[in-house]
Coordinates of C-alpha atoms and ligand atoms in Angstrom, one line a residue:
X419 CA 11.9 25.5 -12.8
X420 CA 9.9 22.2 -14.1
X421 CA 6.7 21.2 -13.6
X422 CA 6.3 17.2 -13.8
X423 CA 2.4 15.4 -13.2
X424 CA 1.1 12.2 -12.6
X425 CA -1.4 9.9 -11.5
X426 CA -1.1 7.0 -8.9
X427 CA -3.1 4.3 -7.9
X428 CA -3.2 3.0 -3.8
X429 CA -3.8 -0.3 -4.0
X430 CA -4.7 -3.3 -1.5
X431 CA -3.3 -6.3 0.3
X432 CA -4.3 -9.2 -0.2
X433 CA -0.8 -10.5 2.5
X434 CA 0.0 -7.7 4.5
X435 CA 2.7 -5.3 5.0
X436 CA 3.0 -5.3 8.9
X437 CA 6.8 -3.8 10.4
X438 CA 9.7 -2.7 9.4
X439 CA 12.8 -5.5 9.9
X440 CA 15.0 -4.1 13.7
X441 CA 18.3 -4.7 11.5
X442 CA 17.2 -2.5 8.5
X443 CA 14.6 0.1 10.5
X444 CA 16.0 3.5 8.9
X445 CA 16.0 1.4 5.3
X446 CA 12.2 0.4 5.5
X447 CA 12.8 -2.7 5.2
X448 CA 9.3 -4.7 5.6
X449 CA 9.5 -7.9 8.0
X450 CA 8.1 -10.3 5.5
X451 CA 6.6 -9.6 1.4
X452 CA 3.8 -8.0 0.4
X453 CA 1.1 -8.6 -2.5
X454 CA -2.0 -5.9 -4.0
X455 CA -3.6 -5.7 -6.4
X456 CA -3.7 -2.2 -7.9
X457 CA -7.0 0.0 -7.6
X458 CA -7.9 1.5 -11.1
X459 CA -10.7 3.7 -9.7
X460 CA -8.6 5.0 -6.0
X461 CA -6.0 7.1 -7.1
X462 CA -3.8 10.4 -6.1
X463 CA -3.2 12.9 -9.0
X464 CA -0.1 14.9 -7.9
X465 CA 1.7 17.8 -9.6
X466 CA 5.4 18.4 -8.5
X467 CA 7.3 21.8 -9.1
X468 CA 11.3 22.0 -9.5
X469 CA 13.0 25.0 -9.1
X470 CA 16.5 25.5 -7.6
X471 CA 16.9 25.4 -4.1
X472 CA 18.1 24.1 -0.9
X473 CA 15.8 20.8 -0.6
X474 CA 12.9 23.1 0.6
X475 CA 9.0 21.9 0.7
X476 CA 6.0 23.4 0.3
X477 CA 3.6 20.9 0.4
X478 CA -0.8 21.0 -0.6
X479 CA -2.9 18.0 0.2
X480 CA -6.4 18.2 -1.3
X481 CA -6.6 22.3 -1.8
X482 CA -5.4 22.7 1.6
X483 CA -1.3 23.8 2.3
X484 CA 0.1 21.2 5.1
X485 CA 1.9 23.7 8.1
X486 CA 5.5 23.0 9.3
X487 CA 4.7 20.4 12.0
X488 CA 1.7 19.4 10.6
X489 CA 2.2 15.1 10.6
X490 CA 1.0 15.3 7.1
X491 CA 4.0 18.2 6.6
X492 CA 6.7 15.6 8.8
X493 CA 5.6 12.3 6.2
X494 CA 6.6 13.9 2.7
X495 CA 9.3 16.1 4.3
X496 CA 11.0 12.9 6.6
X497 CA 10.6 11.3 2.7
X498 CA 12.2 13.9 1.3
X499 CA 15.1 13.6 3.8
X500 CA 15.7 9.9 3.0
X501 CA 15.3 10.5 -0.7
X502 CA 18.7 13.1 0.2
X503 CA 20.5 10.8 1.7
X504 CA 20.3 8.5 -1.0
X505 CA 20.3 10.8 -3.8
X506 CA 22.0 13.7 -2.6
X507 CA 21.6 16.5 -5.8
X508 CA 18.3 16.5 -5.3
X509 CA 19.4 18.7 -1.9
X510 CA 20.0 20.9 -5.5
X511 CA 16.6 22.1 -6.1
X512 CA 13.5 23.2 -3.6
X513 CA 10.2 20.8 -4.3
X514 CA 6.6 22.4 -4.3
X515 CA 4.1 19.1 -4.5
X516 CA 0.3 19.9 -5.0
X517 CA -1.4 16.0 -3.9
X518 CA -5.1 15.8 -4.5
X519 CA -6.6 12.0 -3.8
X520 CA -10.5 11.3 -5.0
X521 CA -11.1 9.6 -1.6
X522 CA -11.1 9.9 1.9
X523 CA -7.1 10.5 3.6
X524 CA -6.4 8.2 6.4
X525 CA -9.4 6.5 6.5
X526 CA -8.0 3.1 5.8
X527 CA -7.8 2.6 1.5
X528 CA -3.7 2.9 1.8
X529 CA -4.7 7.1 0.4
X530 CA -0.9 7.0 1.6
X531 CA -0.1 4.1 -1.0
X532 CA -1.3 6.3 -3.8
X533 CA -0.3 10.0 -2.5
X534 CA 3.1 8.2 -2.3
X535 CA 4.1 6.8 -5.1
X536 CA 2.4 9.6 -6.7
X537 CA 5.6 11.8 -5.4
X538 CA 7.8 9.1 -6.0
X539 CA 7.6 8.8 -9.5
X540 CA 6.9 11.9 -9.9
X541 CA 9.8 12.9 -8.3
X542 CA 12.0 10.6 -10.2
X543 CA 9.9 11.6 -13.9
X544 CA 11.6 14.7 -12.9
X545 CA 15.2 14.2 -12.3
X546 CA 14.9 12.7 -15.4
X547 CA 14.0 15.3 -17.4
X548 CA 16.5 17.3 -15.5
X549 CA 19.0 14.4 -16.8
X550 CA 20.2 13.8 -13.2
X551 CA 18.1 10.4 -12.6
X552 CA 18.8 8.2 -15.5
X553 CA 17.0 5.1 -14.9
X554 CA 13.0 5.5 -14.5
X555 CA 12.6 1.9 -14.4
X556 CA 9.7 0.2 -11.9
X557 CA 12.6 -1.1 -9.3
X558 CA 14.2 1.8 -8.6
X559 CA 11.3 4.3 -8.1
X560 CA 10.0 1.5 -6.2
X561 CA 12.6 1.6 -3.8
X562 CA 12.5 5.5 -3.6
X563 CA 8.2 5.3 -3.2
X564 CA 9.6 2.8 -0.5
X565 CA 11.3 5.3 1.4
X566 CA 8.0 7.7 1.7
X567 CA 5.3 4.6 2.4
X568 CA 6.1 1.1 2.8
X569 CA 2.7 0.0 0.7
X570 CA 3.5 3.1 -1.6
X571 CA 6.3 0.6 -3.3
X572 CA 3.5 -1.6 -4.5
X573 CA 1.6 1.0 -6.5
X574 CA 4.9 1.3 -8.3
X575 CA 4.9 -0.9 -11.5
X576 CA 3.8 0.3 -14.8
X577 CA 1.3 -3.2 -15.6
X578 CA 0.1 -2.9 -11.9
X579 CA -2.2 -5.9 -11.7
X580 CA -1.2 -8.2 -8.3
X581 CA 2.2 -7.2 -7.5
X582 CA 4.1 -8.6 -4.9
X583 CA 7.0 -6.1 -2.8
X584 CA 9.5 -8.9 -2.1
X585 CA 11.1 -8.1 1.2
X586 CA 14.4 -8.4 0.2
X587 CA 16.5 -9.9 2.5
X588 CA 17.8 -14.0 3.9
X589 CA 19.8 -14.2 7.3
X590 CA 23.0 -13.5 5.5
X591 CA 21.7 -10.8 3.6
X592 CA 24.2 -7.0 4.0
X593 CA 21.8 -3.6 3.8
X594 CA 23.3 -2.9 1.3
X595 CA 22.0 -5.7 -0.4
X596 CA 18.9 -5.4 1.4
X597 CA 17.7 -1.8 -0.6
X598 CA 18.0 -3.1 -3.4
X599 CA 16.4 -6.3 -3.2
X600 CA 13.3 -5.5 -2.0
X601 CA 11.2 -3.8 -4.4
X602 CA 7.6 -4.1 -6.3
X603 CA 7.1 -5.7 -9.0
X604 CA 3.7 -7.1 -11.3
X605 CA 3.3 -10.7 -11.2
X606 CA 0.3 -10.7 -13.1
X607 CA -0.9 -8.3 -15.6
X608 CA -4.8 -6.6 -15.0
X609 CA -5.6 -8.8 -18.3
X610 CA -5.1 -12.1 -15.7
X611 CA -8.1 -11.5 -13.8
X612 CA -10.1 -10.0 -16.0
X613 CA -13.1 -12.6 -13.8
X614 CA -12.5 -10.8 -10.9
X615 CA -14.2 -7.3 -9.4
X616 CA -12.6 -5.2 -6.3
X617 CA -16.0 -3.7 -4.2
X618 CA -14.7 -1.2 -1.8
X619 CA -17.2 0.0 1.0
X620 CA -17.1 2.7 3.0
X621 CA -18.1 2.0 6.6
X622 CA -16.3 5.0 7.6
X623 CA -15.0 8.3 6.4
X624 CA -13.5 9.2 9.6
X625 CA -9.9 9.3 10.0
X626 CA -7.8 6.1 11.0
X627 CA -6.9 6.8 15.3
X628 CA -3.6 4.9 15.4
X629 CA -1.7 5.7 12.0
X630 CA 0.0 2.8 10.7
X631 CA 3.9 3.5 11.3
X632 CA 3.2 4.1 14.9
X633 CA 1.2 0.8 15.3
X634 CA 2.9 -1.6 13.3
X635 CA 6.4 -0.4 15.1
X636 CA 4.2 -1.6 19.0
X637 CA 3.4 -5.0 17.1
X638 CA 7.1 -5.8 16.3
X639 CA 7.8 -5.2 20.0
X640 CA 5.0 -6.4 21.9
X641 CA 3.1 -9.1 20.0
X642 CA 4.8 -12.6 21.7
X643 CA 4.5 -14.3 18.1
X644 CA 4.7 -12.3 15.5
X645 CA 8.2 -13.6 14.1
X646 CA 6.2 -16.6 14.2
X647 CA 3.1 -15.2 12.0
X648 CA 5.7 -12.9 10.0
X649 CA 7.7 -16.2 8.3
X650 CA 4.2 -18.6 8.4
X651 CA 2.9 -15.8 5.7
X652 CA 6.2 -16.1 4.1
X653 CA 7.3 -19.5 3.3
X654 CA 3.1 -21.5 3.4
X655 CA 0.1 -18.8 2.8
X656 CA 2.0 -16.7 0.2
X657 CA 3.1 -19.1 -1.5
X658 CA 0.1 -21.4 -1.6
X659 CA -1.7 -17.7 -2.7
X660 CA 0.8 -16.9 -5.3
X661 CA -0.5 -20.1 -7.2
X662 CA -4.0 -20.0 -6.8
X663 CA -3.7 -16.7 -8.2
X664 CA -1.7 -18.2 -11.0
X665 CA -3.4 -21.4 -11.8
X666 CA -7.3 -18.9 -11.8
X667 CA -8.0 -20.7 -8.3
X668 CA -10.3 -18.0 -7.3
X669 CA -12.0 -19.9 -4.5
X670 CA -8.5 -20.7 -2.9
X671 CA -7.9 -17.4 -4.0
X672 CA -10.6 -16.1 -1.8
X673 CA -9.8 -18.4 0.9
X674 CA -6.6 -17.4 1.9
X675 CA -6.7 -13.3 1.8
X676 CA -9.3 -13.6 4.3
X677 CA -6.9 -15.6 6.1
X678 CA -4.7 -13.4 5.8
X679 CA -7.2 -10.7 7.0
X680 CA -8.4 -12.4 10.1
X681 CA -4.3 -13.6 10.9
X682 CA -3.4 -9.6 10.9
X683 CA -6.1 -8.2 12.6
X684 CA -5.0 -11.2 15.2
X685 CA -2.2 -9.2 15.0
X686 CA -2.7 -5.6 15.8
X687 CA -5.5 -7.2 18.5
X688 CA -2.6 -8.9 20.6
X689 CA -0.3 -5.7 20.0
X690 CA 0.3 -3.4 23.2
X691 CA -1.4 -1.1 23.6
X692 CA -4.4 -2.9 21.4
X693 CA -5.3 -1.2 18.1
X694 CA -8.7 -2.7 16.9
X695 CA -9.2 -1.1 13.6
X696 CA -13.0 -2.9 12.9
X697 CA -15.8 -1.4 13.9
X698 CA -19.2 -3.4 14.5
X699 CA -20.4 -2.1 10.5
X700 CA -17.0 -4.0 9.9
X701 CA -17.0 -7.1 11.4
X702 CA -20.8 -7.8 9.9
X703 CA -19.7 -7.6 7.1
X704 CA -16.8 -10.3 7.9
X705 CA -20.5 -12.7 8.9
X706 CA -21.9 -11.9 5.6
X707 CA -18.7 -13.0 2.6
X708 CA -16.5 -15.5 5.9
X709 CA -18.5 -18.3 4.0
X710 CA -18.6 -17.8 -0.2
X711 CA -16.4 -19.6 -1.5
X712 CA -17.0 -16.8 -4.4
X713 CA -15.9 -13.6 -2.2
X714 CA -13.1 -12.6 -0.1
X715 CA -13.3 -9.4 2.4
X716 CA -9.8 -7.7 3.3
X717 CA -9.3 -4.7 5.9
X718 CA -6.1 -2.4 6.7
X719 CA -5.7 -0.5 9.7
X720 CA -9.1 1.1 9.1
X721 CA -12.9 0.0 8.9
X722 CA -13.2 0.1 5.5
X723 CA -13.7 -3.2 3.8
X724 CA -12.6 -4.1 0.1
X725 CA -14.1 -7.2 -1.7
X726 CA -13.1 -9.2 -3.9
X727 CA -15.4 -11.4 -5.6
X728 CA -16.4 -12.7 -9.2
X729 CA -18.0 -10.1 -12.0
X730 CA -20.6 -12.4 -11.9
X731 CA -22.0 -12.1 -8.6
X732 CA -20.7 -8.7 -8.0
X733 CA -24.6 -8.2 -8.0
X734 CA -25.9 -10.2 -5.5
X735 CA -22.7 -9.4 -3.3
X736 CA -22.6 -5.5 -3.7
X737 CA -26.5 -5.7 -2.3
X738 CA -25.6 -7.9 1.2
X739 CA -22.5 -4.9 1.0
X740 CA -25.4 -2.6 0.7
X741 CA -27.6 -4.0 3.4
X742 CA -25.0 -3.5 6.0
X743 CA -23.3 -0.5 4.8
X744 CA -25.9 1.8 3.8
X745 CA -27.3 2.0 -0.1
X746 CA -23.9 4.7 -1.1
X747 CA -21.3 2.5 0.4
X748 CA -19.7 0.7 -2.2
X749 CA -17.7 1.7 -5.2
X750 CA -16.8 -1.1 -7.8
X751 CA -13.3 -0.8 -9.4
X752 CA -11.7 -3.3 -11.4
X753 CA -7.8 -3.7 -11.5
X754 CA -5.5 -1.6 -13.1
X755 CA -2.4 -0.1 -14.0
X756 CA 0.1 1.7 -12.7
X757 CA 1.2 5.5 -12.7
X758 CA 1.4 7.7 -15.4
X759 CA 2.3 11.1 -16.4
X760 CA -0.6 13.5 -17.3
X761 CA 0.1 17.1 -18.8
X762 CA 0.2 19.8 -16.5
Ligands
PMV1380 O1 2.5 1.8 3.7 P1 1.7 2.4 5.4 O2 2.9 2.4 6.2 O3 1.1 3.4 5.2 O4 1.7 0.8 6.0 C1 0.7 -0.2 5.3 C2 -0.1 -0.4 6.0 C3 -1.3 -2.1 5.6 O5 -1.9 -1.1 4.8 C4 -2.0 -1.9 7.2 C5 -1.2 -2.9 4.6 C6 -0.8 -3.5 3.4 O6 0.1 -3.6 3.0 O7 -1.1 -2.3 2.7

């Protein structure tokens, strides 16, 4: 028997992942590359106990045992099924997982990113300790994490900071090559962004109505210009945003981030049936921030906002956000590092 314990951060996408490529659906290959900041204040802590067995899973989330048949259990179970088909040896063990988030699950703060990256990292760590998985490098572990939840891949690189998850395919790609090419890596470490602060705004702690996985499938299927959006972001918006980040042109980075968030929610709204993740409060936040040259908002599949601003504007921007969402609605986070092993 072996126990490992790890922490892994969540991340907030500036350029979103929203859809798997239909040709590589089972490999979790995204239709486009995505880029995120690794958040230092929101993380999952996971203890994994591995014993001899035949692939059995026991899963406790935030102190509550997940029952077989619940959506949480099914997510983890199907993750392990994908792991077993890629790493046959892993089926010879049983897995007891105890995971805790320090923020609301399924409310738009990419809890799945932290949870699955912690689990993927713990799994790889445990397998390396029993000497049956030799590479614990970011690339390999991000590929494992991708099989659990796409956005989790971006929480894996140990240097954190700004991370890109490459979509990994072009027209001529073969599935086997794509799987290895669709991984995450750090573009710039946290120190590159010393002038920036991130304000997370809790608008609601309700569970989201439509899970990302089901929602994105509907978008790929039903949005008439879905592939135009994908190619625009891949070939135009993403390179512009990366160039702004490289040259520390924050105003441009903020503008492109707001644009990418708006484009994403426009895709959600134009999905059949429509997915409206933003609430009236979210809309008020958009209106307050949209013309500020020193701040950007971004929203995932939920009403909560993540606002990126200059460190020396934090107080002003946080004040604006508190007026809208309430006195205790904000948490300021830094841009941090990737997963770590901690003492059980
Ligand atoms: O990783 P998933 O399957 O929970 O999808 C994440 C989707 C978004 O959070 C909306 C965007 C992103 O890139 O994180």
